[in-house]
GROMACS .gro file of C-alpha atoms in nm:
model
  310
    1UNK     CA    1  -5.454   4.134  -4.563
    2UNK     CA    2  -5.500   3.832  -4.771
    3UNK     CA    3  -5.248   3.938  -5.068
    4UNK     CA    4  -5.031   4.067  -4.757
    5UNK     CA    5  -5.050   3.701  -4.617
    6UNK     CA    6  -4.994   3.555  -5.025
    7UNK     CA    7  -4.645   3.792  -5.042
    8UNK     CA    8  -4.512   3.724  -4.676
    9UNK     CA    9  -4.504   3.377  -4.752
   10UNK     CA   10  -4.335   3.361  -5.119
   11UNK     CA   11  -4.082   3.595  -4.989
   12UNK     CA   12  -4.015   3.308  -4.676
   13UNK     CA   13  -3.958   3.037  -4.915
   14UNK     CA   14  -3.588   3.188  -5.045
   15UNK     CA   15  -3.564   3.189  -4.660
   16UNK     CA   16  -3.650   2.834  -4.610
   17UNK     CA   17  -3.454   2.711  -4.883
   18UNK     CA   18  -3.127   2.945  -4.743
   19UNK     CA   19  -3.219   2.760  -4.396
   20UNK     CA   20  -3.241   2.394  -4.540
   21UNK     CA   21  -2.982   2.421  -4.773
   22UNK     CA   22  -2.669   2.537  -4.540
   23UNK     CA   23  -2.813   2.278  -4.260
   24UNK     CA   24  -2.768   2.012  -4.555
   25UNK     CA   25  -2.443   2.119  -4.654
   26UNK     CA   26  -2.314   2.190  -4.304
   27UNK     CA   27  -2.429   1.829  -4.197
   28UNK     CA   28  -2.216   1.682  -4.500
   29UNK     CA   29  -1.939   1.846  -4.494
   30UNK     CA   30  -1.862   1.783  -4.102
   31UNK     CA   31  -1.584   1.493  -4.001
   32UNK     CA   32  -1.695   1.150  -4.017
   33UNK     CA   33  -1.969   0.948  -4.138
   34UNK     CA   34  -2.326   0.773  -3.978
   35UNK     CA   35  -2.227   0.448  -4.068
   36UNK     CA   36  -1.818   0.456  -3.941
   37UNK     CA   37  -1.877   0.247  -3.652
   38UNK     CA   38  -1.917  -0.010  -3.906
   39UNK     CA   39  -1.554   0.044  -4.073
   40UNK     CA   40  -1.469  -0.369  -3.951
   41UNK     CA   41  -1.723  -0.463  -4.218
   42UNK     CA   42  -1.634  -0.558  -4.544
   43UNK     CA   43  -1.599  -0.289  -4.823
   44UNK     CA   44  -1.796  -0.435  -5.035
   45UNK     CA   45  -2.060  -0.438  -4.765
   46UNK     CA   46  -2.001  -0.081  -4.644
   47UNK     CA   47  -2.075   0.034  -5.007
   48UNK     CA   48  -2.405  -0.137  -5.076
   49UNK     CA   49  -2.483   0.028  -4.717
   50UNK     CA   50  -2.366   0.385  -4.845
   51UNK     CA   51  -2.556   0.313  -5.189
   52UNK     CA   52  -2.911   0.214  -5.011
   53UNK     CA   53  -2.896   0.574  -4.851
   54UNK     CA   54  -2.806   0.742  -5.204
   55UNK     CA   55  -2.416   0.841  -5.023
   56UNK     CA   56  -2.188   0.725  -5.274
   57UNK     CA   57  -2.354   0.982  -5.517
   58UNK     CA   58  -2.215   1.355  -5.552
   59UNK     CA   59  -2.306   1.588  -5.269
   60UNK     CA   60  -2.525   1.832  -5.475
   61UNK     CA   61  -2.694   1.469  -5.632
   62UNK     CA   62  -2.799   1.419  -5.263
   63UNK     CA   63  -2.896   1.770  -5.204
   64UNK     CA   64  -3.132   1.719  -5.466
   65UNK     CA   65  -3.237   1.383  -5.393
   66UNK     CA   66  -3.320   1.532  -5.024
   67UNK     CA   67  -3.506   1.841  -5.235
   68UNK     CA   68  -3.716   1.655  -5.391
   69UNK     CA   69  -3.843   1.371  -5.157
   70UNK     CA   70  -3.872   1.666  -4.874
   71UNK     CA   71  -4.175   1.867  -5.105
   72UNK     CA   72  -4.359   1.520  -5.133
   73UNK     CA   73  -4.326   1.511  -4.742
   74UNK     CA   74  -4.088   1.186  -4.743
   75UNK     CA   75  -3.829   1.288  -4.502
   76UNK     CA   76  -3.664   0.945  -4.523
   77UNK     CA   77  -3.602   0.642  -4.265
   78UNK     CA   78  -3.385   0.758  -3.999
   79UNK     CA   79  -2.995   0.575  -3.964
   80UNK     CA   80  -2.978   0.532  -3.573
   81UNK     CA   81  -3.378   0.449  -3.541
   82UNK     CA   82  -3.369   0.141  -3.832
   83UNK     CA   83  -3.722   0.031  -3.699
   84UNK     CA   84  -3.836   0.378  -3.765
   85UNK     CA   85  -3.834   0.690  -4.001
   86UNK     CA   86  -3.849   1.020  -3.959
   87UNK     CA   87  -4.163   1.093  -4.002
   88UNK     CA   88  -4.258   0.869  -3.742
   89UNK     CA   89  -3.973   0.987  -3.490
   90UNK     CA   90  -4.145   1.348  -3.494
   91UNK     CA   91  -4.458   1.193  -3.413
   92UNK     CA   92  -4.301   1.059  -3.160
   93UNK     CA   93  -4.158   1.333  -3.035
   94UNK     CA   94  -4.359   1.614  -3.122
   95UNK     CA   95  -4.629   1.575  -2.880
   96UNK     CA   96  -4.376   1.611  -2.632
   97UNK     CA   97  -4.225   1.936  -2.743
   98UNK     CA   98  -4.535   2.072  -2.769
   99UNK     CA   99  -4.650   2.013  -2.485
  100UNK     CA  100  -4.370   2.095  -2.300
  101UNK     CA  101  -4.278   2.428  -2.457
  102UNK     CA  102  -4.679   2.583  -2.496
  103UNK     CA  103  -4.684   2.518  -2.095
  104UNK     CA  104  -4.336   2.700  -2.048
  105UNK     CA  105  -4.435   2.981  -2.255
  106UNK     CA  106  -4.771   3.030  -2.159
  107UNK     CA  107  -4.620   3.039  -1.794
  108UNK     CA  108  -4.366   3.303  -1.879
  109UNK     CA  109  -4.594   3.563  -2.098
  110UNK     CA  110  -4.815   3.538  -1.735
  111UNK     CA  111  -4.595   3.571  -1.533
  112UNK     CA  112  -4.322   3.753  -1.679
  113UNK     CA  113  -4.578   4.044  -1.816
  114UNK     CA  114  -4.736   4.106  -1.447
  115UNK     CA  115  -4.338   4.096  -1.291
  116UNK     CA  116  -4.273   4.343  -1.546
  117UNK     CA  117  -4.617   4.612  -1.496
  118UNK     CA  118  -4.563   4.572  -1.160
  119UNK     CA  119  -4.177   4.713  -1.178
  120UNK     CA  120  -4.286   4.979  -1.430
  121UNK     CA  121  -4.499   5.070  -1.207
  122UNK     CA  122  -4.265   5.112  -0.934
  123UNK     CA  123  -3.972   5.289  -1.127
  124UNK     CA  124  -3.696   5.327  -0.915
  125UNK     CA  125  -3.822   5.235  -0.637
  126UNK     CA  126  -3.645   4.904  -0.411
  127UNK     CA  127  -3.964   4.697  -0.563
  128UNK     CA  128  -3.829   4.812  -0.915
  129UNK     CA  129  -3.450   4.751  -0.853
  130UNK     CA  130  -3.529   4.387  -0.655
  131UNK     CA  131  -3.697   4.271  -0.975
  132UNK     CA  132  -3.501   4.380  -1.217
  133UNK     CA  133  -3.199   4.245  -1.049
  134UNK     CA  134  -3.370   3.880  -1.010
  135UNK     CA  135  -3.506   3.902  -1.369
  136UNK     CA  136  -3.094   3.994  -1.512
  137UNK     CA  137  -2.953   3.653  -1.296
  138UNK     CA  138  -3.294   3.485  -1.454
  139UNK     CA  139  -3.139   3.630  -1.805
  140UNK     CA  140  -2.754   3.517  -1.735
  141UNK     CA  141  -2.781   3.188  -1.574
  142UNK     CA  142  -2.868   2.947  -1.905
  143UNK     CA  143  -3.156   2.664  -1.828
  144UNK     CA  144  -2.857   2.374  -1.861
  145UNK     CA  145  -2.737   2.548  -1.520
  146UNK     CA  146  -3.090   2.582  -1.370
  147UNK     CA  147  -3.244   2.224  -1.458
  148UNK     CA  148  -2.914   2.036  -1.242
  149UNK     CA  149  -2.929   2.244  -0.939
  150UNK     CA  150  -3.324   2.205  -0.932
  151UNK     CA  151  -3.286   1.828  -1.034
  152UNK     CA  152  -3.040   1.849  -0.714
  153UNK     CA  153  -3.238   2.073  -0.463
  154UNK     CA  154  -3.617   1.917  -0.560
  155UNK     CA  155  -3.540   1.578  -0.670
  156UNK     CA  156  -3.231   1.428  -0.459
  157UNK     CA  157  -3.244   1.631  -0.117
  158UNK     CA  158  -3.600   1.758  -0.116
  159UNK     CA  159  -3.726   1.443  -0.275
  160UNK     CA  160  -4.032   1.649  -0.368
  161UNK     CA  161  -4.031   1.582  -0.787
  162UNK     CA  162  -3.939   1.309  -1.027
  163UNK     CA  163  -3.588   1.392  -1.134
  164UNK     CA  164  -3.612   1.256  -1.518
  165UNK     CA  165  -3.841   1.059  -1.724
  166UNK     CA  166  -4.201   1.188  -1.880
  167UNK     CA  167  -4.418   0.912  -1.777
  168UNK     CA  168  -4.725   1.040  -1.996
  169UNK     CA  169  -4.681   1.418  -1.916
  170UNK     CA  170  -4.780   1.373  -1.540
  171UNK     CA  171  -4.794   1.668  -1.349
  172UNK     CA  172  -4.560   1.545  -1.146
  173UNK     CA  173  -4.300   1.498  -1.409
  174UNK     CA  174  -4.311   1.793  -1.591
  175UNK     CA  175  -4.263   2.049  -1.327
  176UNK     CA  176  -3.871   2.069  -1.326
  177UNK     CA  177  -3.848   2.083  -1.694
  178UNK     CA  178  -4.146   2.359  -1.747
  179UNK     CA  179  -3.940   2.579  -1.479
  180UNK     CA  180  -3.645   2.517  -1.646
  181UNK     CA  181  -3.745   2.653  -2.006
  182UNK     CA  182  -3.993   2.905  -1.860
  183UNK     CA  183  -3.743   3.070  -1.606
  184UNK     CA  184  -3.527   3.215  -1.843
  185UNK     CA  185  -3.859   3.358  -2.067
  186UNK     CA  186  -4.006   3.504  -1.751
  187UNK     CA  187  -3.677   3.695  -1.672
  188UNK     CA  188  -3.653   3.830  -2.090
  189UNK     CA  189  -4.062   3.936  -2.088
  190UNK     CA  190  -4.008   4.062  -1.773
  191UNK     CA  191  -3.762   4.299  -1.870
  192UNK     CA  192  -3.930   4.378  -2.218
  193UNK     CA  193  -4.251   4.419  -2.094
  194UNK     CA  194  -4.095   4.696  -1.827
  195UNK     CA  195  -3.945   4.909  -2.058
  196UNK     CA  196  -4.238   4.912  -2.317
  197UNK     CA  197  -4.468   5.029  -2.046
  198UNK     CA  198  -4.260   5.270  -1.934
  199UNK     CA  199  -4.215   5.424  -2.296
  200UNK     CA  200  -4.605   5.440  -2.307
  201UNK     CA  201  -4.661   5.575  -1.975
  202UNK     CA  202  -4.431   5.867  -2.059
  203UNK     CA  203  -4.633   5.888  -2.448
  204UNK     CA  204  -4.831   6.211  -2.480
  205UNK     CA  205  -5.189   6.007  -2.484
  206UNK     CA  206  -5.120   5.856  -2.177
  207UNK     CA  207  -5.079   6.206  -2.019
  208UNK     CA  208  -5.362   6.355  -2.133
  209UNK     CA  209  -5.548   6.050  -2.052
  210UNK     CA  210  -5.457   6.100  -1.705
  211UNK     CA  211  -5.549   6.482  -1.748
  212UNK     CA  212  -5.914   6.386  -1.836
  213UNK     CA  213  -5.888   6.235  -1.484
  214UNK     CA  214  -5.925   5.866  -1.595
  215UNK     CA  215  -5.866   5.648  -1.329
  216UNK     CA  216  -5.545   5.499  -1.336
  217UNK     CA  217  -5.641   5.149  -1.361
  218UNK     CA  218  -5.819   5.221  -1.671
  219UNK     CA  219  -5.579   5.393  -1.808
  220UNK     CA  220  -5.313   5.113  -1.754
  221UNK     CA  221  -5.539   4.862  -1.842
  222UNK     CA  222  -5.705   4.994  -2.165
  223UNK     CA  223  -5.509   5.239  -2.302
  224UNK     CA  224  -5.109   5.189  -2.189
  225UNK     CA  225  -5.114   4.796  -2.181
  226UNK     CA  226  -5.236   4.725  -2.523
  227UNK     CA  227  -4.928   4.855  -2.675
  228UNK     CA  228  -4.705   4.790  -2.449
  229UNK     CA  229  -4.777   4.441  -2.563
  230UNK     CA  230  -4.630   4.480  -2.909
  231UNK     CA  231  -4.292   4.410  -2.831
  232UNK     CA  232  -4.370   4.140  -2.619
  233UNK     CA  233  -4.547   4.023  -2.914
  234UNK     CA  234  -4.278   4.059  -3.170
  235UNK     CA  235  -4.055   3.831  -2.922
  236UNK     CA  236  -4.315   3.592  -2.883
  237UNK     CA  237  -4.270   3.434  -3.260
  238UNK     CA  238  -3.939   3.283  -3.276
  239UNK     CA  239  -3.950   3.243  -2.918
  240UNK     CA  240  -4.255   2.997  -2.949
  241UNK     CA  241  -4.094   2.838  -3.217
  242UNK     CA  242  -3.754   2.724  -3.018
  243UNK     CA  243  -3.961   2.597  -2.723
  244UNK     CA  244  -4.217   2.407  -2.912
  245UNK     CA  245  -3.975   2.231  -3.123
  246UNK     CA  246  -3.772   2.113  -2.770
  247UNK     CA  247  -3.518   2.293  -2.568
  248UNK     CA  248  -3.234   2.049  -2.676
  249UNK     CA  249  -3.045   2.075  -2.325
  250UNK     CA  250  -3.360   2.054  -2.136
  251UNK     CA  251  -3.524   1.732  -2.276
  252UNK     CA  252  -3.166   1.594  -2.227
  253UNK     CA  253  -3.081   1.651  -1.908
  254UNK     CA  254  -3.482   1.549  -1.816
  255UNK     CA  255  -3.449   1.216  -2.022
  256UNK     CA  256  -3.748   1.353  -2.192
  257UNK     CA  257  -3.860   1.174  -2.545
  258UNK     CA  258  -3.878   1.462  -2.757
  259UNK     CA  259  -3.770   1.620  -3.059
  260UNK     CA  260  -3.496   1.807  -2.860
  261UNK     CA  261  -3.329   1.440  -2.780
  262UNK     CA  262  -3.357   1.342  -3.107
  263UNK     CA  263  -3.166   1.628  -3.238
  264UNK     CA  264  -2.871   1.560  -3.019
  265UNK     CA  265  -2.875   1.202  -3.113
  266UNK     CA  266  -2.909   1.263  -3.462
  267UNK     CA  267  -2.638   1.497  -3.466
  268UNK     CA  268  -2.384   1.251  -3.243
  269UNK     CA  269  -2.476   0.982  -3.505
  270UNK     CA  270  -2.456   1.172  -3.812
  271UNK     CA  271  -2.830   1.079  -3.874
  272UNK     CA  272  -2.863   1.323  -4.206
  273UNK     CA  273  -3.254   1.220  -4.262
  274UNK     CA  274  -3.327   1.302  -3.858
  275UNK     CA  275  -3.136   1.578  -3.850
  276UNK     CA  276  -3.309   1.749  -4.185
  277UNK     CA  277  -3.658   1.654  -4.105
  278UNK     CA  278  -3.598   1.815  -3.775
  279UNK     CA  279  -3.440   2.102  -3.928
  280UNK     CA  280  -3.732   2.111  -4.196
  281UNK     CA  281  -3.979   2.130  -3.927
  282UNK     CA  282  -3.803   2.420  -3.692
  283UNK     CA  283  -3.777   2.653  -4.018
  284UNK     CA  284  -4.134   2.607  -4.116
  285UNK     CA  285  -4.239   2.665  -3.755
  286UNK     CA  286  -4.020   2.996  -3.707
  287UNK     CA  287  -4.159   3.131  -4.074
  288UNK     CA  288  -4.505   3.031  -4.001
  289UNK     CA  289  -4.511   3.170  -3.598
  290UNK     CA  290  -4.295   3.482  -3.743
  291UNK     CA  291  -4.618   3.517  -4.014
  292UNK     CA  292  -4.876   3.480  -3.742
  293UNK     CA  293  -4.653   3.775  -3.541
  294UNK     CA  294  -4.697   4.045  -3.805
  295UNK     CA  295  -5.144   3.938  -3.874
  296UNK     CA  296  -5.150   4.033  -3.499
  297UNK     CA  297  -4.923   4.315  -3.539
  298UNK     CA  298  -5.159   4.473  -3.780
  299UNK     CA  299  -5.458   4.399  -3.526
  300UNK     CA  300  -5.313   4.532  -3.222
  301UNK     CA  301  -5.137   4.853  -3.405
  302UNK     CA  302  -5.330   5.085  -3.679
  303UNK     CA  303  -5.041   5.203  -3.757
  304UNK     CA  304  -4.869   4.901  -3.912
  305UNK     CA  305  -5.199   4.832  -4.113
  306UNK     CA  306  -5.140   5.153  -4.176
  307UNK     CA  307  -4.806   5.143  -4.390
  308UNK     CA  308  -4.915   4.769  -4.543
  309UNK     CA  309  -5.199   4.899  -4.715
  310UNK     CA  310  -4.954   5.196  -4.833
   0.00000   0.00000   0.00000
């Protein structure tokens, strides 16, 4: 498993450097520049501006500037943050994100895993239909469409919850953004989860199981749900990944100060060094969470140990 663990991540850093390197790129070569709402300057100005950031050199010079201050972990001070750099803004934000997205998803894997046994459960029947009819609106209506008419129905005519702002991660305050990112997840594991248990209730071991005259419950609860679970698992990686490092729309709409807003604000600014260093850390979250995914695919399925050790 260890030499399994070695390979899987020398064959993600080709991924990472794919990932890094067209974010770079794509960043330069869009319209306009982070420093054109200074154009009334003088030029002479302007350039000693562009040369303290390294942008009057050639784009791959940059590229490799960026390269090689990124593996010594400098991700540079950010242009629309001066008092700040990045390193410091994702400390900032981080926490946040975290926080935030762990909540969401723990929510949805709960809740979204009992909404789809239960259906399974109940193929075909009104109970079955009902849920999977709430959990496809849950799947079509996006969270920047969910978080307004909750801000609306809670916050401005209910006057029940806080409408914006984090103060601290209160209770209080995080409610309408949690639902937000965890509806749509509840509605997707939901949906997964109910067709993986119905493959495995209709798997040959699961008959005979119920041949032997093993109680139901058992055999739902210790035979049928622990691999049901593996897709549910396989989703879980990336999925992880995009809530922890902010739901972009979410923390916007919220006001919320995490790394989600500073992404936005980056981008609107043409902050390169934000914009990378957030980049940066969403690739080595999805490779590391996608790494994690297969260890626990190994533990939960013989098989797939199985065909590594082959």
């Amino acid at each position: 498993m260890v030499k399994y663990i070695i390979d899987r991540l020398m064959g993600a850093v080709p991924t990472f450097l794919v990932i890094i390197t067209g974010a770079f790129f794509l960043m330069r070569l869009a319209p306009g520049g982070p420093f054109d709402d200074l154009a009334d300057l003088p030029p002479e100005v302007l350039a000693n501006i562009h040369d303290a950031y390294n942008l009057n050199e050639p784009l791959l010079s940059q590229y490799l500037h960026f390269i090689k201050n990124a593996v010594t972990g400098n991700l540079g001070p950010s242009f629309s943050y001066p008092d700040y750099n990045v390193s410091e803004l994702l400390a900032i934000g981080l926490p946040v994100s975290i926080r935030l997205g762990l909540t969401a998803i723990t929510i949805a894997v709960i809740i979204g895993s009992l909404i789809g046994i239960w259906a399974a459960l109940r193929q075909n029947t009104k109970i079955d239909y009902t849920v999977m009819a709430v959990a496809m609106t849950g799947v079509a209506v996006p969270n920047f469409v969910i978080a307004p008419l909750m801000m609306l129905l809670f916050g401005v005519y209910l006057k029940l919850l806080p409408i914006s702002g984090w103060n601290n991660g209160a209770l209080a305050y995080m409610v309408l953004p949690v639902t937000a990112l965890a509806i749509p997840k509840i509605a997707i594991i939901a949906r997964l989860m109910r067709g993986s248990m119905l493959e495995i209730l209709r798997s040959d071991y699961i008959r005979t199981a119920r041949a032997k005259g093993m109680p139901e419950r058992v055999v739902i609860t210790r035979h049928a749900l622990k691999a049901a679970a593996l897709p549910l698992v396989s989703y879980l990686g990336p999925s992880i990944a995009a809530v922890m490092t902010g739901s972009v729309v979410v923390e916007v709409i919220f006001g919320l100060p995490g790394v989600g807003r500073y992404f936005v604000y980056g981008a609107i600014n043409r902050d390169y060094p934000l914009v990378m260093g957030i980049v940066v850390f969403y690739a080595t979250a999805i490779i590391l969470l996608n790494l994690l995914v297969d260890i626990l695919y190994g533990f939960l399925d013989p098989r797939v140990r199985q065909d590594k050790k082959s």
